[in-house]
Short mmCIF file of C-alpha atoms in Angstrom, two decimals:
data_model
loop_
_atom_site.label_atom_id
_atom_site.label_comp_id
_atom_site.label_asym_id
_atom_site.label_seq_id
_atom_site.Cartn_x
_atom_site.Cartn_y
_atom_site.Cartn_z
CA UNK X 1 17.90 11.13 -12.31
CA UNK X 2 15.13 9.14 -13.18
CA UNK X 3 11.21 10.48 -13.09
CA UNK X 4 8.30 8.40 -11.10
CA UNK X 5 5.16 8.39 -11.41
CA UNK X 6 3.30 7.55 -8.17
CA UNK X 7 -0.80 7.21 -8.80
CA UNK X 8 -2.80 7.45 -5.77
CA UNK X 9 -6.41 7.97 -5.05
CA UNK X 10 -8.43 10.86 -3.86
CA UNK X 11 -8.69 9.87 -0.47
CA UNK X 12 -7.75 7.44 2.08
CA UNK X 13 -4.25 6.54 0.58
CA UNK X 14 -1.51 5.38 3.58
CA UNK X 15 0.17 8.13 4.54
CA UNK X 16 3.21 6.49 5.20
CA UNK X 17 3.88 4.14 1.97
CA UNK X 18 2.80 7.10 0.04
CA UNK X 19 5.03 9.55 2.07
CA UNK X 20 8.08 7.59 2.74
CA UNK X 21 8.21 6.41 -1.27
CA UNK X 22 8.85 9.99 -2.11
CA UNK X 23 10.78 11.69 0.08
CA UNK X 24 13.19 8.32 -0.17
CA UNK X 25 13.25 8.51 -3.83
CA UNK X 26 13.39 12.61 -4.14
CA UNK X 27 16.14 12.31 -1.25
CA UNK X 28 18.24 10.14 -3.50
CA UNK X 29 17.65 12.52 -6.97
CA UNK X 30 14.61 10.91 -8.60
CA UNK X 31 12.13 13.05 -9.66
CA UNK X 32 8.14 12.28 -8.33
CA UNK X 33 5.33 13.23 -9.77
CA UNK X 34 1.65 12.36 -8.53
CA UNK X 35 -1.57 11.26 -10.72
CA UNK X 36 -5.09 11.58 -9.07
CA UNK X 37 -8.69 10.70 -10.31
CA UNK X 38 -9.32 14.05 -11.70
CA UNK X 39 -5.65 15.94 -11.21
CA UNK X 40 -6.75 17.52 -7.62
CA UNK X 41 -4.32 16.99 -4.75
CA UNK X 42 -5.78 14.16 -2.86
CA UNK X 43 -5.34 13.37 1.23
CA UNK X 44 -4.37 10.12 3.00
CA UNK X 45 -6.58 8.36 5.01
CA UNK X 46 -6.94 10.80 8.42
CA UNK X 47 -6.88 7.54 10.50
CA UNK X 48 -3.80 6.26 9.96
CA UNK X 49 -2.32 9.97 9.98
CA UNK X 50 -3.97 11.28 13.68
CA UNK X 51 -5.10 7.48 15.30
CA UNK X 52 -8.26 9.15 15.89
CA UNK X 53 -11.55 7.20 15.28
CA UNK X 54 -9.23 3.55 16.11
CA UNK X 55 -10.05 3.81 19.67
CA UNK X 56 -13.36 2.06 21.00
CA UNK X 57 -14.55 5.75 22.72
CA UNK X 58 -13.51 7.11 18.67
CA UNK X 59 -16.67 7.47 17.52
CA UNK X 60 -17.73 10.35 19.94
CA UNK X 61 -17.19 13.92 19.32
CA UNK X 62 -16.30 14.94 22.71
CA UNK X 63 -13.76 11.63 23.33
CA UNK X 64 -12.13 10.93 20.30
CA UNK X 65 -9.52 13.40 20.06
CA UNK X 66 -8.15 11.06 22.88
CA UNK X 67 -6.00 8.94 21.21
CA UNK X 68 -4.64 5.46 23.02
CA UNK X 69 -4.74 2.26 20.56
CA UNK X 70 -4.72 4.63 17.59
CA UNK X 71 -1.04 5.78 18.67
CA UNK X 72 -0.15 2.36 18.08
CA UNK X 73 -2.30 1.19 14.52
CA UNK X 74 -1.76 4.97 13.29
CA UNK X 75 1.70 5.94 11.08
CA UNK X 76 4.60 5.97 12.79
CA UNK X 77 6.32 9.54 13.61
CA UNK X 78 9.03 8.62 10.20
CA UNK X 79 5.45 8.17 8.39
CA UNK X 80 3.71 11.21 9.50
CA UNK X 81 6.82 13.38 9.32
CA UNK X 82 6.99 12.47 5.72
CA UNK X 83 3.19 12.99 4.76
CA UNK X 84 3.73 16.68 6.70
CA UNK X 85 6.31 17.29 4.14
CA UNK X 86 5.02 15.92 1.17
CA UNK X 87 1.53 18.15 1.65
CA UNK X 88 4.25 20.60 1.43
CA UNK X 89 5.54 19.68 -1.88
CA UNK X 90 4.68 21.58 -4.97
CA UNK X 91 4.19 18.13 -6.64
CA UNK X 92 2.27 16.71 -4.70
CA UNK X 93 0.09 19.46 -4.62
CA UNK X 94 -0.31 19.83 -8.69
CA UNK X 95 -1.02 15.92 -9.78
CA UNK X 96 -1.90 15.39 -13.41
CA UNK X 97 -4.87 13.47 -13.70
CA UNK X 98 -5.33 9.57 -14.21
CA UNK X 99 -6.38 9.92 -18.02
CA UNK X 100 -3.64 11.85 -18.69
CA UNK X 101 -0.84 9.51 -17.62
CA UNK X 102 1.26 8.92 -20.65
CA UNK X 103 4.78 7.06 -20.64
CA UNK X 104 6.81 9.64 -20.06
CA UNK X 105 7.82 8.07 -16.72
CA UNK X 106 11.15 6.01 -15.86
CA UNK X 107 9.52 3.71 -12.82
CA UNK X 108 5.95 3.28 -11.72
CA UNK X 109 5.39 3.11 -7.64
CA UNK X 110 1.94 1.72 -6.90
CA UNK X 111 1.28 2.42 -3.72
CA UNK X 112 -1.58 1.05 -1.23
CA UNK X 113 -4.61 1.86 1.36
CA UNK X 114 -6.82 -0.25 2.83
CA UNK X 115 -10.24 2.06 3.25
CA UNK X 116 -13.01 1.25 0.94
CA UNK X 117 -14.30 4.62 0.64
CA UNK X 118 -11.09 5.82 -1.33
CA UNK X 119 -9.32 2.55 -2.51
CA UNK X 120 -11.67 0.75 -3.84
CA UNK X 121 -11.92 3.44 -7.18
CA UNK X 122 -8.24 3.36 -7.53
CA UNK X 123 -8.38 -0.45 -7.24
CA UNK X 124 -10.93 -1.21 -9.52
CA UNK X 125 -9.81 1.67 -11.79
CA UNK X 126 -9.47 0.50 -16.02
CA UNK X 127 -7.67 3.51 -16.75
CA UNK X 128 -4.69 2.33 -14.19
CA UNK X 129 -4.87 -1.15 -14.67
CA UNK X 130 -3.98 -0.38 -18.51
CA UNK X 131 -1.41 2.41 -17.17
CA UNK X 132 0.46 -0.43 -15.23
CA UNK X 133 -0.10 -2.86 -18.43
CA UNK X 134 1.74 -0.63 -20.70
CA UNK X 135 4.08 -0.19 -17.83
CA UNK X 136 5.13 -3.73 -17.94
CA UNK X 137 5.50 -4.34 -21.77
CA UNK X 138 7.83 -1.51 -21.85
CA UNK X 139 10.10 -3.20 -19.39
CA UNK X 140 9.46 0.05 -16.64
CA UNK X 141 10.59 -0.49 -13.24
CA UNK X 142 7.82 -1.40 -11.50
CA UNK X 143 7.24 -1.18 -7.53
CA UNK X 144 4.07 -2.13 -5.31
CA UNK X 145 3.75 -2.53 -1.94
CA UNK X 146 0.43 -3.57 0.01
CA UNK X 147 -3.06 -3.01 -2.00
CA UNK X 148 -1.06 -1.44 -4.78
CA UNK X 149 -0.17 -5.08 -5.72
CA UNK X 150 -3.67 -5.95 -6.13
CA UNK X 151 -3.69 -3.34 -8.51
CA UNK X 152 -0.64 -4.90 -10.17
CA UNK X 153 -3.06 -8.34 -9.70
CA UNK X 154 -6.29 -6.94 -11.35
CA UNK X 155 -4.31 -5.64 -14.36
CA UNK X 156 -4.84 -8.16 -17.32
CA UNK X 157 -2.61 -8.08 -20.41
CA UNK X 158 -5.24 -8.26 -23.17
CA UNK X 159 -2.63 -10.30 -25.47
CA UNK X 160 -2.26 -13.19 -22.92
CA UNK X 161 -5.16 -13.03 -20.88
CA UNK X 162 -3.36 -12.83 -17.64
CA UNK X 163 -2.29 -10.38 -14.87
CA UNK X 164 0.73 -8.96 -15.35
CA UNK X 165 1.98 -10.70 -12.49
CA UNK X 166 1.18 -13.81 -13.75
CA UNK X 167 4.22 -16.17 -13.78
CA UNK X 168 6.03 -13.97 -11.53
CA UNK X 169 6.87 -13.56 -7.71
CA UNK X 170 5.72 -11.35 -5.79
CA UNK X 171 4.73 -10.44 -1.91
CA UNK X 172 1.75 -8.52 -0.76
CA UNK X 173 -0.43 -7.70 2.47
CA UNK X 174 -0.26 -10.75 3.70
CA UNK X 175 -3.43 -12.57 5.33
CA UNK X 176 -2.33 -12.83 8.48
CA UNK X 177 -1.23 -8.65 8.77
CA UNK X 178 -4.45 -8.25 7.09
CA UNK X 179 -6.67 -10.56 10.01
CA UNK X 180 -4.92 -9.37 12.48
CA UNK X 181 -5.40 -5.92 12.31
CA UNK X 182 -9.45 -6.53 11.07
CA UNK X 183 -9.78 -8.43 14.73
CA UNK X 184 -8.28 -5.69 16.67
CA UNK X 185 -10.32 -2.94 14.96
CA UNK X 186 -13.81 -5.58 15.41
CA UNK X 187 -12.57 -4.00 19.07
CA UNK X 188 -11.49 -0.97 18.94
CA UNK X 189 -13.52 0.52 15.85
CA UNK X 190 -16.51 -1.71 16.81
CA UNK X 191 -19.11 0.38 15.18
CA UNK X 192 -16.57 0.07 11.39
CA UNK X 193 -15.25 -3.49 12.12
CA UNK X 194 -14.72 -4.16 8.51
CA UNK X 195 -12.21 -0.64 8.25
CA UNK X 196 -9.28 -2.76 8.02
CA UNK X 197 -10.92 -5.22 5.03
CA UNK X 198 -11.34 -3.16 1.88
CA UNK X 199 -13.09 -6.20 0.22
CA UNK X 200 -15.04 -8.58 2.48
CA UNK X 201 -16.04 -12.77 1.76
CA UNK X 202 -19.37 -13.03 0.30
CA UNK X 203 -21.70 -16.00 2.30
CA UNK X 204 -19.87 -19.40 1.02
CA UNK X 205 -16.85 -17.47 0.86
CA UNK X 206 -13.89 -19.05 3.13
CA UNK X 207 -12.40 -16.81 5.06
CA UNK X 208 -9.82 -14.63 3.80
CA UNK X 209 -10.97 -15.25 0.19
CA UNK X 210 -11.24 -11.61 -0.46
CA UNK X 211 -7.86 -10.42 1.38
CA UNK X 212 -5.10 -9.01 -0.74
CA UNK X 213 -3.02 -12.16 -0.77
CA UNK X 214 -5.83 -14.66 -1.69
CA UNK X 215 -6.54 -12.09 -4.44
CA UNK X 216 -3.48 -11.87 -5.59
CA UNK X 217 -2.43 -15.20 -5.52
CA UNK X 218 -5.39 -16.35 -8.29
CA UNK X 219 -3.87 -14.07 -10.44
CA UNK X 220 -0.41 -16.15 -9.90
CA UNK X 221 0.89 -18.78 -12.26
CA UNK X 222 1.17 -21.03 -9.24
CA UNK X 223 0.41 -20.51 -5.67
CA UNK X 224 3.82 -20.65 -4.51
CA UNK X 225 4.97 -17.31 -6.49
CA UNK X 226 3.30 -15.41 -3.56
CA UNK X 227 6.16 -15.46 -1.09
CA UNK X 228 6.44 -14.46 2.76
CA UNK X 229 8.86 -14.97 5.78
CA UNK X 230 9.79 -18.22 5.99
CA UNK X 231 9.63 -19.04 9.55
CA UNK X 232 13.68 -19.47 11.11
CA UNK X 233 15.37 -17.19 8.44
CA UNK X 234 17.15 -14.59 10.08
CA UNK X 235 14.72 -11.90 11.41
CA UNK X 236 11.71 -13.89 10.94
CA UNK X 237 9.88 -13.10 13.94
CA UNK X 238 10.79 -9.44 13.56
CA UNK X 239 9.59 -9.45 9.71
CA UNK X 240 6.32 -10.83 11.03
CA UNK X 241 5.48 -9.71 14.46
CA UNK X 242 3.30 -6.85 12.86
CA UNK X 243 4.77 -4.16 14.89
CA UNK X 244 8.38 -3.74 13.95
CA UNK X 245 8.99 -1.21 11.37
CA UNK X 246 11.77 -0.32 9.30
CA UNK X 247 14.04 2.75 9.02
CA UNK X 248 15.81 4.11 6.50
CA UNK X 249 19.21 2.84 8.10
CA UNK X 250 17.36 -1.09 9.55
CA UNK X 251 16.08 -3.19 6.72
CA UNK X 252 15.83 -6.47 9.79
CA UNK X 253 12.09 -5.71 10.07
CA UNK X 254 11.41 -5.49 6.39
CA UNK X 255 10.51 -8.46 3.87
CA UNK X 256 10.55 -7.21 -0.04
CA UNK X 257 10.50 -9.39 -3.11
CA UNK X 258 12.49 -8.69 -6.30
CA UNK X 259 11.94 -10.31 -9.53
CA UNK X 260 13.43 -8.55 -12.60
CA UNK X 261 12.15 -5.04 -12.90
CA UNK X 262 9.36 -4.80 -10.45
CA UNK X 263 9.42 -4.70 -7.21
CA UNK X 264 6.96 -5.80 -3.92
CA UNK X 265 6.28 -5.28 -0.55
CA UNK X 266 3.54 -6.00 2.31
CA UNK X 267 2.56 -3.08 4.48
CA UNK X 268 4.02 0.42 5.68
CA UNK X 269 6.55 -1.40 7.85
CA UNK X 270 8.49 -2.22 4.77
CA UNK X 271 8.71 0.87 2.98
CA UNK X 272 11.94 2.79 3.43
CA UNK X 273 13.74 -0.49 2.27
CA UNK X 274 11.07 -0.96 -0.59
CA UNK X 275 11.67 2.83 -1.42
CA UNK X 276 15.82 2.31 -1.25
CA UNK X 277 15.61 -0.88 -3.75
CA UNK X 278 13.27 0.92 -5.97
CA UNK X 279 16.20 3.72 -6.22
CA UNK X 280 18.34 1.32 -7.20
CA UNK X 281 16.43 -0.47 -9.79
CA UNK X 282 15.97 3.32 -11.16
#
């Protein structure tokens, strides 16, 4: 049995990736344990867990318990299954606090989120960028999966200079999950069109400079260490359709990297397999 650490924000975490990591990981005899800004048990982002608020009618009180595009952009019923359990868990529901994170962890599951409002203090965080730092010079396993990569990304190793990702391969939210689902919600959450874009392109910026990929691949040794579905492999157009998920018995739909001891993924879809590798890795 090996112990994880999962850190997640205060707020506005996915439900799913979150969810899913643990009860996978507890399921198969690791023990999880949860770090939080200031050790108070924190609460995914309510969007992605009810769909309400993603429909074009979501922003009034009397309508927006009606939920019709949200049932599709919200977690899937595995994903909200698992987040009803884990605010269950006694775990989950005593975190230790981000400055006390010490080493005494066997893997490291960075985990990701898209809403500003939350993510953006667990992104930008020093005290978990030199948490995953220490992470990777002890060899740990290592696991991220959507914005928890550009966490991985924005975490400099003061004795080279460089992310630790640098000169490794790794996947991410890609730019075209992360567009497409921005120019749905410039429909359907008109009045929040950026919801979907936790970082957006200052003017002379092209456009997707500020994505997760983009991001993350700057931090690369080369540009071509950022890998995605390579179009006519088998289960391409399921890995990148953007609706197909995986289950914990159908890794077709999912696309997740390995290179040594850490471990990537893009978005929710590929978490029960990125949860099942990490296991193994353990």
């Amino acid at each position: 049995m090996a112990g994880v650490l999962i850190p997640i924000p205060e707020r506005d975490f996915d439900p799913t990736e979150v969810a899913v990591s643990w009860k996978v990981l507890s399921e198969l005899g690791h023990q999880v344990r949860f770090a939080t800004p200031a050790g108070t048990a924190a609460r995914a982002d309510d969007l992605m867990v009810t769909g309400r608020g993603l429909d074009p009618w979501g922003f009034m009180p009397g309508l927006s318990h009606l939920v019709g595009v949200g049932r599709i952009l919200r977690a899937d019923a595995r994903g909200r299954a698992a987040y009803a359990e884990l605010l269950r868990s006694p775990a989950f529901s005593s975190p230790i606090a981000w400055a006390d994170i010490d080493g005494d962890f066997d893997g490291l599951v960075l985990p990701g989120g898209h809403r500003a409002r939350g993510m953006r203090e667990y992104l930008e965080s020093p005290v978990l960028q030199a948490v995953v730092v220490r992470a990777f010079r002890a060899g740990k396993p290592i696991a991220a999966i959507c914005h928890g990569v550009l966490l991985a990304a924005r975490s400099v190793d003061p004795a080279t200079g460089h992310s630790v990702l640098y000169g490794r391969k790794t996947t991410a939210l890609t730019w075209t999950l992360e567009h497409r689902a921005a120019r749905v919600a410039r429909i359907s959450r008109f009045w929040d069109a950026g919801y979907y874009r936790t970082y957006l392109e200052e003017p002379g910026q092209p456009a997707g400079y500020m994505s997760v990929q983009h991001e993350v691949t700057r931090a690369l040794a080369v540009p071509e260490d950022f890998l995605d579905v390579v179009p006519g492999t088998a289960d391409a157009r399921l890995k990148s359709g953007g609706r197909a998920r995986d289950t914990i018995d159908d890794e077709r739909p999912a696309f997740v990297v390995d290179d040594g001891h850490y471990l990537s993924a893009r978005w929710p879809g590929d978490v029960h397999t990125f949860a099942k590798r990490f296991a193994s890795m353990l």
